[in-house]
């Protein structure tokens, strides 16, 4: 696996575009930086609670778009499944 791979491209792009510190999201979902990074890379699963909290931070972006994956742009999935 390429460690530079972007697994959730829309989520990553919107975090950057809006200038939201990743620390803010990490605090909101209650995880350490390394855990959040692993979730963004698809190495760990986002919980339902994580997804609900993150979606509320991006209310203008549909869930399916926000959590679409690079592996399959049409539907969110977890590559650890």
Coordinates of C-alpha atoms in Angstrom, one line a residue:
X1 CA 0.0 0.0 0.0
X2 CA 1.2 3.5 -0.9
X3 CA 1.2 5.5 2.3
X4 CA 0.6 8.7 0.2
X5 CA -2.7 7.2 -1.2
X6 CA -5.7 9.4 -0.6
X7 CA -8.5 7.1 0.4
X8 CA -11.3 9.7 0.9
X9 CA -10.4 12.4 -1.7
X10 CA -13.5 14.6 -1.2
X11 CA -13.1 14.6 2.6
X12 CA -9.4 15.4 2.4
X13 CA -10.0 18.1 -0.2
X14 CA -12.8 19.8 1.7
X15 CA -10.8 19.8 5.0
X16 CA -7.9 21.5 3.1
X17 CA -10.2 23.9 1.1
X18 CA -12.0 25.1 4.2
X19 CA -8.9 25.4 6.2
X20 CA -10.3 23.2 9.0
X21 CA -7.5 22.1 11.3
X22 CA -7.5 18.3 11.4
X23 CA -7.0 18.8 15.2
X24 CA -10.5 20.2 15.3
X25 CA -12.0 17.1 13.7
X26 CA -9.8 14.8 15.8
X27 CA -11.1 16.5 19.0
X28 CA -14.7 16.3 17.8
X29 CA -14.6 12.6 17.2
X30 CA -12.3 11.9 20.2
X31 CA -9.3 10.3 18.5
X32 CA -5.6 10.9 18.4
X33 CA -3.9 12.4 15.3
X34 CA -2.4 9.0 14.3
X35 CA -5.8 7.3 14.6
X36 CA -7.5 10.0 12.4
X37 CA -4.7 9.7 9.8
X38 CA -5.3 6.0 9.7
X39 CA -9.0 6.5 9.3
X40 CA -8.4 9.0 6.4
X41 CA -6.0 6.5 4.8
X42 CA -8.6 3.7 5.0
X43 CA -6.4 1.7 7.5
X44 CA -9.0 2.1 10.3
X45 CA -12.8 2.3 10.0
X46 CA -14.7 5.5 10.7
X47 CA -17.4 4.7 13.2
X48 CA -21.0 5.7 12.7
X49 CA -20.6 8.4 15.4
X50 CA -17.5 9.7 13.6
X51 CA -19.4 9.9 10.3
X52 CA -22.4 11.7 11.9
X53 CA -20.1 14.3 13.6
X54 CA -18.0 14.9 10.4
X55 CA -21.1 15.2 8.2
X56 CA -22.4 17.9 10.6
X57 CA -19.1 19.8 10.0
X58 CA -19.8 19.7 6.2
X59 CA -23.6 20.2 6.0
X60 CA -23.5 21.3 2.4
X61 CA -21.9 18.1 1.1
X62 CA -24.0 14.9 0.7
X63 CA -22.7 12.0 2.8
X64 CA -22.1 9.8 -0.2
X65 CA -19.9 12.4 -1.8
X66 CA -18.0 13.3 1.4
X67 CA -17.2 9.7 2.1
X68 CA -16.7 8.4 -1.4
X69 CA -13.5 6.4 -1.8
X70 CA -10.7 6.6 -4.3
X71 CA -11.1 2.9 -4.8
X72 CA -14.8 3.2 -5.8
X73 CA -16.0 6.7 -6.4
X74 CA -19.6 5.7 -6.5
X75 CA -20.0 4.3 -3.0
X76 CA -18.3 4.6 0.4
X77 CA -16.5 1.5 1.5
X78 CA -13.9 0.3 3.8
X79 CA -10.9 -1.4 2.4
X80 CA -10.3 -3.3 5.7
X81 CA -13.6 -5.1 5.3

